Each structure stands twice: as C-alpha cells, then as structure tokens.
Amino acid sequence: MTGKSVTIIGGGIGGFAAALALRQRGFDVRVLEQAEATAEVGAGLQISPNGLHVLEALGLGEALRAGSCRAQAVSLRDHRRGTEVLRLDLARLRAGEEYHFVHRADLIGLLSQAARDAGVQLRLLQKVAAVHPGAPVRLEMATGDSCSADLVIGADGLHSVLRGALNGVVAPFFTGQVAWRAVVPNLGGHPPEARVHMGPGRHLVSYPLRGGRMVNLVAVEERRAWTEEGWSHFDDPANLRAAFAGFGGEVPQLLAAVEQPGLWGLFRHPVARRWHGPGVAILGDAAHPTLPFMAQGANMALEDAWVLAACLSSIDDQEAALARYQELRRERCVKVVEAANGNAWKYHLRNPLLRGVAHLGMGMLGRVAPDRMLGQFDWIYGYDATKVA
C-alpha cells in the first residue's frame, strides 16, 4: 500500500507519530490540524520506557533525551509533612529502560518537525466536521469544503469526529474528580523525580521539566460538583491553594508560584468497540481515553502510531491491516485504562488510621522488596511495540 494517500486528523502526539512512521514507510501523508499552530503550552508528560522504544525507532531518541529530564525515582509522600512514604528507584529498571519528563509542547515540536522534514504536509486551521468511510473516504470540513483520501486516521482526541462515526456517541461518566494543571519555576530545587503528595480525597503530582528549570504540577481533588470536560478551562489559583491548604513540605511553595492553572473534570470513557472501518482508523485518545493516574496517555498514542504504521506497511490488504492493528492494540489498552481507573483511590485515603497503616505497609514493602514494588509495572514499561508489531 506504499504510496497511498493518508490523511490524519489531529496534530498531536499520536497524529504526528503516525504521520512520521507512515511517511518513513513511503506513504503520502498530510495532517489536518484545527488550531492555528501545533504548539501546546502549560503541560508536562511522562515518557516511560515503552513510549521511548517508539521514539527510538522513529529516530528521535537522542533528541528526546536532549530536551527532557531523565527521571531517577518516583517518590510517594505524606501530604501533611511531605515526608517520603515509598521510593521507587527507576535506576532499578531493566538495562536499557529509561523514564523521562518532557513538556508536551517540546515533544509535539520534535515530532512535527521530524514529520515535516520527512515530507509530511501540515495544514493548519482545518476543522473536520464529518467523515464518511468508504473507498475513497470523504471528509467534510467546517468551511463547507470537502476532500478525500485512501485512508483517514482519527487522532483527534476525546471528542473525535471519526470515533463517533464508527461507534456512535456514548456519554462519558464523571468520576467525581477534577484536576488542576500548571507549570511553575523550579525555585525549590525539585530533583529529577516524580513526587506524589497523598492526602485525604486529593493528591498532587510534581516533576521537573526543561532541564529542571520548571516544575509540572497536576493536582487532583474529589468533589461532588460537576466540571465540564475539556483542556481549555482556567481557574483562580486561590481555589487551588485553598483545596491543598493542609499540605506541607514543598507543596505551599510550589502552589504559591501558580498564576493561571488549567482546570478540568475527569471523565471515564469506554474504550472504543470499533477502531476501524472502510478506509478509516482511530488511535490514541480517540480510541481509548484514559485517566492520568498511570501517566500512559502519550505512551499509548505512540504505541498505537507505530503498530498501525507497521500493520499497514506489512499487510497488503488495507482492511486486513486495520483489523490486525485493532487486534494487537485493543486488549492492552483496555488493561491500561482499567489500571488507571483503579489507581487514584490509593492516594486519597480519608481515614487517618487506614491511611497510616497503608503508608506504613507501603514503606516496609519498598524497603524489603524494592524490585517487587517496581516490578508490578513490568507489563507496562517492559512492552516494546516495535517488536510486537
């Protein structure tokens, strides 16, 4: 199928990774992005070894290392005093496995530039209103124009037009949790580790970005109030500081530096039942939106992109290639999403006695059997999509 025209809806991590992977295999690729620029601001993300395998295979491993912070540990901490409960030493990962913190804008810039250098066409201000699967696939634009392609890939996120065309519209379920996100200067010398500050009904995650100059913050609170889903809502920083007023250690200093935090409600979406149809496929959040509690959203999108490109380049029949892609990806993504769904409660124990016992147990196990604690994530980090595909 080399030489066929592929249109990718969405200029995010999954979209550009798929564009680059397909272009490297000889496909004619264009990316349609509805924004006026591809850069995103105000957000960090974690690239675990499974995501790094894909970036390495795309030829971007060294560039990722140059623009990110290599993580040394994950540190779980008591909210009130900031003292460490459990430390997972990432140096104990298997040989060749690395974990990195990177600004989302930096990773998208890296992927988009590599894709354009490889010959991918990028078209901005292109909002797709509808997709009609077929041979060829027809796209209707918000402007009233239309275009066609041999293959259309939906990498257009939570509110994917193509996901709806394949699966219909299913209302998401509000989890009863909201999250603030912010990036602040690293004034307190935050080390290259992810710190999870655990408290009753809430937790805060912090880790450095951009050579340690900045710190990414994600703060999650349980609440009854329903908050609209989305990435473009902002809140008064006083509300964030009030929600975490009982947190000690370095948290007050970090929150004092927040100027305009983003705020969004956390929703559960089912993993899409159908990932492909005649001439179309979906990947990333369009196929399997996930809560942030395993830090796997970007990594899953990278895996999807590689596997989809590998299937399309190695199987002559397009529909068979798309079916194989779903077969290879869906079960793993369901497992990751379910793990993320069940992870937040571990950080939010409200009963002081129960929380104390749980923290004591975690600390003891971490000291007695550190490899066992870290090894519980082998099924995620040890996965290499470039070999599976």
Short mmCIF file of C-alpha atoms in Angstrom, two decimals:
data_model
loop_
_atom_site.label_atom_id
_atom_site.label_comp_id
_atom_site.label_asym_id
_atom_site.label_seq_id
_atom_site.Cartn_x
_atom_site.Cartn_y
_atom_site.Cartn_z
CA MET A 1 0.00 0.00 0.00
CA THR A 2 3.06 2.25 -0.10
CA GLY A 3 2.27 5.46 -1.98
CA LYS A 4 -1.37 5.62 -0.94
CA SER A 5 -2.66 8.94 0.36
CA VAL A 6 -3.24 9.11 4.10
CA THR A 7 -4.98 11.98 5.88
CA ILE A 8 -4.52 12.25 9.64
CA ILE A 9 -6.98 14.33 11.63
CA GLY A 10 -5.21 15.93 14.57
CA GLY A 11 -1.74 17.37 15.05
CA GLY A 12 -0.99 15.96 18.48
CA ILE A 13 1.46 13.36 19.71
CA GLY A 14 -0.33 10.36 18.19
CA GLY A 15 -1.10 12.16 14.94
CA PHE A 16 2.44 13.29 14.24
CA ALA A 17 3.96 9.99 15.40
CA ALA A 18 1.69 8.12 12.98
CA ALA A 19 2.46 10.62 10.21
CA LEU A 20 6.20 10.18 10.66
CA ALA A 21 6.02 6.39 10.92
CA LEU A 22 3.90 6.16 7.76
CA ARG A 23 5.99 8.65 5.81
CA GLN A 24 9.15 6.71 6.67
CA ARG A 25 7.46 3.71 5.06
CA GLY A 26 6.67 5.55 1.83
CA PHE A 27 3.10 6.73 2.36
CA ASP A 28 1.89 10.12 1.10
CA VAL A 29 0.73 11.77 4.35
CA ARG A 30 -0.98 15.01 5.29
CA VAL A 31 -2.03 16.19 8.76
CA LEU A 32 -5.11 18.36 9.27
CA GLU A 33 -4.98 20.41 12.47
CA GLN A 34 -7.80 22.72 13.50
CA ALA A 35 -5.61 25.07 15.57
CA GLU A 36 -3.59 27.91 14.08
CA ALA A 37 -0.36 26.43 15.48
CA THR A 38 0.75 23.00 16.63
CA ALA A 39 2.40 24.06 19.90
CA GLU A 40 0.66 23.33 23.21
CA VAL A 41 1.52 25.17 26.39
CA GLY A 42 1.26 24.58 30.10
CA ALA A 43 1.55 20.82 30.38
CA GLY A 44 4.17 18.20 31.09
CA LEU A 45 4.01 14.47 30.46
CA GLN A 46 5.92 11.34 31.32
CA ILE A 47 7.56 9.14 28.70
CA SER A 48 8.07 5.69 30.16
CA PRO A 49 10.32 3.03 28.56
CA ASN A 50 7.52 1.67 26.37
CA GLY A 51 6.97 5.09 24.81
CA LEU A 52 10.68 5.70 24.43
CA HIS A 53 11.02 2.48 22.42
CA VAL A 54 8.79 4.04 19.75
CA LEU A 55 10.64 7.36 19.75
CA GLU A 56 13.92 5.46 19.39
CA ALA A 57 12.52 3.52 16.43
CA LEU A 58 11.42 6.79 14.83
CA GLY A 59 14.97 8.10 15.15
CA LEU A 60 14.12 10.63 17.86
CA GLY A 61 15.58 9.02 20.97
CA GLU A 62 18.59 11.30 21.33
CA ALA A 63 16.55 14.42 20.58
CA LEU A 64 14.06 13.40 23.28
CA ARG A 65 16.88 12.92 25.78
CA ALA A 66 18.33 16.33 24.93
CA GLY A 67 15.03 18.09 25.54
CA SER A 68 13.77 16.28 28.64
CA CYS A 69 14.68 15.35 32.20
CA ARG A 70 15.60 11.73 32.88
CA ALA A 71 13.65 10.53 35.90
CA GLN A 72 15.56 8.99 38.77
CA ALA A 73 12.69 7.93 41.01
CA VAL A 74 9.01 8.03 41.92
CA SER A 75 8.50 9.28 45.47
CA LEU A 76 5.19 8.80 47.30
CA ARG A 77 4.83 11.33 50.14
CA ASP A 78 2.62 12.08 53.12
CA HIS A 79 0.59 15.22 52.46
CA ARG A 80 0.90 16.94 55.81
CA ARG A 81 4.63 16.74 56.48
CA GLY A 82 5.91 16.00 53.00
CA THR A 83 7.91 13.05 54.30
CA GLU A 84 8.61 10.13 51.99
CA VAL A 85 6.41 7.03 52.34
CA LEU A 86 7.76 4.93 49.46
CA ARG A 87 10.53 5.44 46.94
CA LEU A 88 10.68 3.59 43.63
CA ASP A 89 14.22 3.81 42.30
CA LEU A 90 13.99 3.98 38.50
CA ALA A 91 17.67 3.10 38.25
CA ARG A 92 16.46 -0.42 39.05
CA LEU A 93 14.59 -0.63 35.75
CA ARG A 94 15.89 -3.25 33.38
CA ALA A 95 19.01 -2.45 31.37
CA GLY A 96 18.29 -0.05 28.53
CA GLU A 97 15.00 1.21 30.01
CA GLU A 98 14.68 4.93 30.69
CA TYR A 99 11.94 7.17 32.05
CA HIS A 100 11.74 10.86 31.04
CA PHE A 101 9.78 14.02 31.86
CA VAL A 102 9.09 16.30 28.89
CA HIS A 103 6.99 19.34 28.14
CA ARG A 104 4.16 18.45 25.80
CA ALA A 105 4.97 21.36 23.50
CA ASP A 106 8.57 20.17 23.20
CA LEU A 107 7.56 16.63 22.24
CA ILE A 108 4.99 17.84 19.72
CA GLY A 109 7.57 20.22 18.27
CA LEU A 110 10.06 17.37 17.95
CA LEU A 111 7.56 15.05 16.24
CA SER A 112 6.06 17.70 13.97
CA GLN A 113 9.43 18.96 12.75
CA ALA A 114 10.63 15.42 12.02
CA ALA A 115 7.39 14.67 10.16
CA ARG A 116 7.67 17.81 8.03
CA ASP A 117 11.34 17.15 7.34
CA ALA A 118 10.31 13.70 6.09
CA GLY A 119 7.78 15.24 3.67
CA VAL A 120 4.52 15.18 5.64
CA GLN A 121 2.16 18.01 4.66
CA LEU A 122 0.77 20.01 7.60
CA ARG A 123 -2.38 22.06 7.10
CA LEU A 124 -3.49 24.31 9.95
CA LEU A 125 -6.94 25.83 10.61
CA GLN A 126 -8.56 22.70 9.17
CA LYS A 127 -11.58 21.66 11.25
CA VAL A 128 -13.18 18.39 10.11
CA ALA A 129 -16.96 18.36 10.55
CA ALA A 130 -17.73 14.83 9.34
CA VAL A 131 -16.02 11.71 8.00
CA HIS A 132 -17.70 9.29 5.59
CA PRO A 133 -15.89 5.92 5.45
CA GLY A 134 -15.59 4.28 2.05
CA ALA A 135 -13.31 3.98 -0.96
CA PRO A 136 -12.19 6.69 -1.04
CA VAL A 137 -13.01 8.24 2.33
CA ARG A 138 -14.71 11.63 2.15
CA LEU A 139 -14.15 14.41 4.68
CA GLU A 140 -16.46 17.37 5.14
CA MET A 141 -14.80 20.48 6.50
CA ALA A 142 -16.38 23.08 8.78
CA THR A 143 -15.91 25.61 5.96
CA GLY A 144 -18.19 23.58 3.69
CA ASP A 145 -15.33 22.27 1.56
CA SER A 146 -14.64 18.55 1.17
CA CYS A 147 -11.69 16.32 0.35
CA SER A 148 -10.90 12.63 0.05
CA ALA A 149 -8.16 10.13 0.87
CA ASP A 150 -7.40 6.43 0.52
CA LEU A 151 -7.08 6.21 4.31
CA VAL A 152 -8.15 8.57 7.10
CA ILE A 153 -6.76 8.23 10.64
CA GLY A 154 -8.56 9.90 13.51
CA ALA A 155 -6.01 11.18 16.03
CA ASP A 156 -8.38 13.92 17.11
CA GLY A 157 -8.68 13.18 20.81
CA LEU A 158 -11.55 12.92 23.26
CA HIS A 159 -14.17 14.44 21.01
CA SER A 160 -13.09 12.62 17.86
CA VAL A 161 -15.37 13.05 14.86
CA LEU A 162 -14.22 9.70 13.47
CA ARG A 163 -14.76 7.81 16.73
CA GLY A 164 -18.37 8.95 16.63
CA ALA A 165 -18.75 7.85 13.02
CA LEU A 166 -17.53 4.35 13.92
CA ASN A 167 -19.12 3.85 17.34
CA GLY A 168 -21.86 6.40 17.78
CA VAL A 169 -21.88 8.84 20.67
CA VAL A 170 -21.64 7.50 24.22
CA ALA A 171 -21.94 9.92 27.13
CA PRO A 172 -18.87 9.89 29.40
CA PHE A 173 -19.12 9.20 33.14
CA PHE A 174 -17.94 11.91 35.57
CA THR A 175 -15.57 10.33 38.10
CA GLY A 176 -16.27 12.82 40.87
CA GLN A 177 -12.74 14.21 40.47
CA VAL A 178 -11.30 17.36 38.97
CA ALA A 179 -7.70 18.21 38.14
CA TRP A 180 -5.70 21.40 38.01
CA ARG A 181 -2.61 21.63 35.83
CA ALA A 182 0.15 24.25 35.94
CA VAL A 183 3.85 24.75 35.21
CA VAL A 184 5.87 26.88 37.65
CA PRO A 185 9.52 27.89 38.01
CA ASN A 186 11.70 25.40 39.88
CA LEU A 187 12.54 27.71 42.77
CA GLY A 188 13.00 24.98 45.38
CA GLY A 189 15.44 22.73 43.55
CA HIS A 190 12.94 19.97 42.73
CA PRO A 191 15.05 16.89 41.87
CA PRO A 192 14.51 14.74 38.74
CA GLU A 193 11.81 12.57 40.24
CA ALA A 194 8.01 12.37 40.23
CA ARG A 195 6.65 13.22 43.67
CA VAL A 196 3.12 12.15 44.58
CA HIS A 197 1.86 14.05 47.62
CA MET A 198 -1.00 11.91 49.00
CA GLY A 199 -3.81 13.34 51.12
CA PRO A 200 -7.44 12.73 52.10
CA GLY A 201 -9.56 12.93 48.96
CA ARG A 202 -6.81 14.54 46.90
CA HIS A 203 -3.23 14.28 45.70
CA LEU A 204 -0.67 16.41 43.91
CA VAL A 205 2.00 15.22 41.46
CA SER A 206 5.12 17.27 40.72
CA TYR A 207 8.12 16.68 38.47
CA PRO A 208 10.71 18.87 36.68
CA LEU A 209 10.74 19.90 33.03
CA ARG A 210 13.11 21.62 30.59
CA GLY A 211 16.43 20.84 32.20
CA GLY A 212 14.99 21.26 35.66
CA ARG A 213 14.11 24.95 35.16
CA MET A 214 10.36 24.33 35.51
CA VAL A 215 8.09 22.06 37.57
CA ASN A 216 4.92 20.47 36.24
CA LEU A 217 2.00 20.23 38.67
CA VAL A 218 -1.12 18.08 38.43
CA ALA A 219 -3.45 18.36 41.43
CA VAL A 220 -6.50 16.10 41.74
CA GLU A 221 -9.42 16.64 44.11
CA GLU A 222 -12.55 14.60 44.75
CA ARG A 223 -15.69 16.71 44.62
CA ARG A 224 -19.41 16.42 44.01
CA ALA A 225 -19.60 19.47 41.74
CA TRP A 226 -19.69 18.61 38.08
CA THR A 227 -16.96 20.25 35.99
CA GLU A 228 -17.13 20.47 32.21
CA GLU A 229 -14.74 18.20 30.39
CA GLY A 230 -12.05 19.87 28.35
CA TRP A 231 -8.49 21.22 28.29
CA SER A 232 -9.13 24.96 27.86
CA HIS A 233 -10.72 25.93 31.20
CA PHE A 234 -8.90 28.07 33.73
CA ASP A 235 -9.40 28.66 37.43
CA ASP A 236 -8.45 31.18 40.10
CA PRO A 237 -5.18 29.95 41.68
CA ALA A 238 -6.66 30.82 45.09
CA ASN A 239 -9.09 27.91 44.66
CA LEU A 240 -6.22 25.52 44.04
CA ARG A 241 -4.29 26.79 47.04
CA ALA A 242 -7.39 26.54 49.25
CA ALA A 243 -8.03 22.93 48.17
CA PHE A 244 -4.48 21.93 49.19
CA ALA A 245 -4.11 24.23 52.22
CA GLY A 246 -3.43 21.26 54.51
CA PHE A 247 -0.43 20.07 52.50
CA GLY A 248 3.05 20.72 53.86
CA GLY A 249 6.60 20.11 52.71
CA GLU A 250 7.38 21.78 49.39
CA VAL A 251 3.75 21.99 48.26
CA PRO A 252 2.96 25.50 49.61
CA GLN A 253 5.98 26.97 47.81
CA LEU A 254 5.02 25.27 44.55
CA LEU A 255 1.40 26.40 44.73
CA ALA A 256 2.38 29.96 45.64
CA ALA A 257 4.03 30.25 42.21
CA VAL A 258 0.91 29.19 40.26
CA GLU A 259 -0.58 32.06 38.26
CA GLN A 260 -3.30 30.64 35.99
CA PRO A 261 -3.98 26.92 36.46
CA GLY A 262 -5.98 24.90 33.98
CA LEU A 263 -8.93 23.02 35.45
CA TRP A 264 -10.91 20.13 34.02
CA GLY A 265 -13.25 17.39 35.12
CA LEU A 266 -12.03 13.80 34.92
CA PHE A 267 -14.37 11.55 32.96
CA ARG A 268 -14.34 7.88 32.14
CA HIS A 269 -14.92 6.95 28.51
CA PRO A 270 -15.28 3.37 27.32
CA VAL A 271 -12.55 2.05 25.07
CA ALA A 272 -14.00 2.20 21.56
CA ARG A 273 -15.55 -1.05 20.39
CA ARG A 274 -14.61 -0.39 16.74
CA TRP A 275 -11.24 1.10 15.89
CA HIS A 276 -11.56 0.85 12.13
CA GLY A 277 -13.98 0.82 9.23
CA PRO A 278 -13.79 1.10 5.42
CA GLY A 279 -10.72 3.24 4.85
CA VAL A 280 -10.60 4.67 8.40
CA ALA A 281 -8.96 4.03 11.78
CA ILE A 282 -8.61 5.78 15.13
CA LEU A 283 -5.77 5.93 17.64
CA GLY A 284 -4.78 7.49 20.96
CA ASP A 285 -7.46 9.27 22.97
CA ALA A 286 -9.88 8.91 20.06
CA ALA A 287 -9.82 5.14 20.64
CA HIS A 288 -9.08 4.82 24.37
CA PRO A 289 -9.22 7.97 26.51
CA THR A 290 -7.58 7.31 29.86
CA LEU A 291 -7.43 8.96 33.23
CA PRO A 292 -3.99 10.38 34.12
CA PHE A 293 -3.29 8.04 37.06
CA MET A 294 -0.86 5.78 35.19
CA ALA A 295 0.72 8.55 33.06
CA GLN A 296 0.22 6.45 29.93
CA GLY A 297 -1.85 8.61 27.57
CA ALA A 298 1.05 9.81 25.41
CA ASN A 299 2.82 6.44 25.58
CA MET A 300 -0.27 4.57 24.39
CA ALA A 301 -0.65 7.00 21.48
CA LEU A 302 2.98 6.41 20.47
CA GLU A 303 2.47 2.65 20.61
CA ASP A 304 -0.72 2.90 18.54
CA ALA A 305 1.02 5.00 15.89
CA TRP A 306 3.87 2.55 15.44
CA VAL A 307 1.71 -0.56 15.34
CA LEU A 308 -0.76 0.99 12.88
CA ALA A 309 2.03 2.02 10.52
CA ALA A 310 3.70 -1.40 10.81
CA CYS A 311 0.47 -3.22 10.00
CA LEU A 312 -0.30 -1.00 7.00
CA SER A 313 3.20 -1.45 5.59
CA SER A 314 3.39 -5.23 6.06
CA ILE A 315 -0.13 -6.40 5.12
CA ASP A 316 -1.22 -5.85 1.52
CA ASP A 317 -4.95 -5.71 2.16
CA GLN A 318 -5.87 -2.44 3.89
CA GLU A 319 -8.90 -3.76 5.76
CA ALA A 320 -6.95 -6.77 6.98
CA ALA A 321 -4.16 -4.45 8.13
CA LEU A 322 -6.60 -2.29 10.09
CA ALA A 323 -8.21 -5.34 11.67
CA ARG A 324 -4.79 -6.62 12.73
CA TYR A 325 -3.99 -3.22 14.24
CA GLN A 326 -7.07 -3.36 16.45
CA GLU A 327 -6.34 -6.97 17.37
CA LEU A 328 -2.83 -6.07 18.53
CA ARG A 329 -3.81 -2.93 20.43
CA ARG A 330 -7.25 -3.07 21.97
CA GLU A 331 -6.74 -5.64 24.75
CA ARG A 332 -3.58 -3.92 26.02
CA CYS A 333 -5.23 -0.50 26.01
CA VAL A 334 -8.27 -1.82 27.89
CA LYS A 335 -5.93 -3.18 30.57
CA VAL A 336 -4.04 0.12 30.89
CA VAL A 337 -7.26 2.16 31.07
CA GLU A 338 -8.65 -0.14 33.76
CA ALA A 339 -5.43 0.16 35.77
CA ALA A 340 -5.64 3.96 35.60
CA ASN A 341 -9.32 3.89 36.61
CA GLY A 342 -8.48 1.96 39.77
CA ASN A 343 -5.34 3.80 40.82
CA ALA A 344 -6.47 7.15 42.29
CA TRP A 345 -8.08 5.77 45.46
CA LYS A 346 -4.68 4.57 46.67
CA TYR A 347 -3.59 8.20 47.03
CA HIS A 348 -6.87 9.51 48.52
CA LEU A 349 -7.43 7.50 51.72
CA ARG A 350 -9.52 9.64 54.07
CA ASN A 351 -9.48 7.60 57.28
CA PRO A 352 -6.33 8.68 59.18
CA LEU A 353 -5.85 5.24 60.77
CA LEU A 354 -6.29 3.38 57.48
CA ARG A 355 -4.03 5.85 55.71
CA GLY A 356 -1.34 5.43 58.35
CA VAL A 357 -1.44 1.64 58.15
CA ALA A 358 -1.38 1.71 54.34
CA HIS A 359 1.57 4.11 54.24
CA LEU A 360 3.48 2.03 56.80
CA GLY A 361 2.87 -1.11 54.76
CA MET A 362 3.99 0.53 51.52
CA GLY A 363 7.15 1.81 53.16
CA MET A 364 8.07 -1.56 54.63
CA LEU A 365 7.48 -3.38 51.36
CA GLY A 366 9.51 -0.78 49.49
CA ARG A 367 12.46 -1.35 51.81
CA VAL A 368 12.21 -5.14 51.96
CA ALA A 369 11.30 -5.87 48.35
CA PRO A 370 12.03 -2.82 46.15
CA ASP A 371 12.27 -4.88 42.97
CA ARG A 372 8.85 -6.35 43.63
CA MET A 373 7.34 -2.89 44.04
CA LEU A 374 8.85 -1.68 40.79
CA GLY A 375 8.21 -4.97 39.01
CA GLN A 376 4.44 -4.55 39.30
CA PHE A 377 4.73 -2.19 36.31
CA ASP A 378 6.77 -4.51 34.09
CA TRP A 379 3.74 -5.31 31.96
CA ILE A 380 3.53 -1.62 31.06
CA TYR A 381 7.15 -0.47 30.91
CA GLY A 382 8.59 -3.71 29.55
CA TYR A 383 6.33 -3.72 26.49
CA ASP A 384 8.02 -2.89 23.18
CA ALA A 385 5.51 -2.12 20.43
CA THR A 386 8.28 -2.04 17.83
CA LYS A 387 8.93 -5.75 18.41
CA VAL A 388 5.32 -6.81 18.90
CA ALA A 389 4.29 -5.25 15.59
#
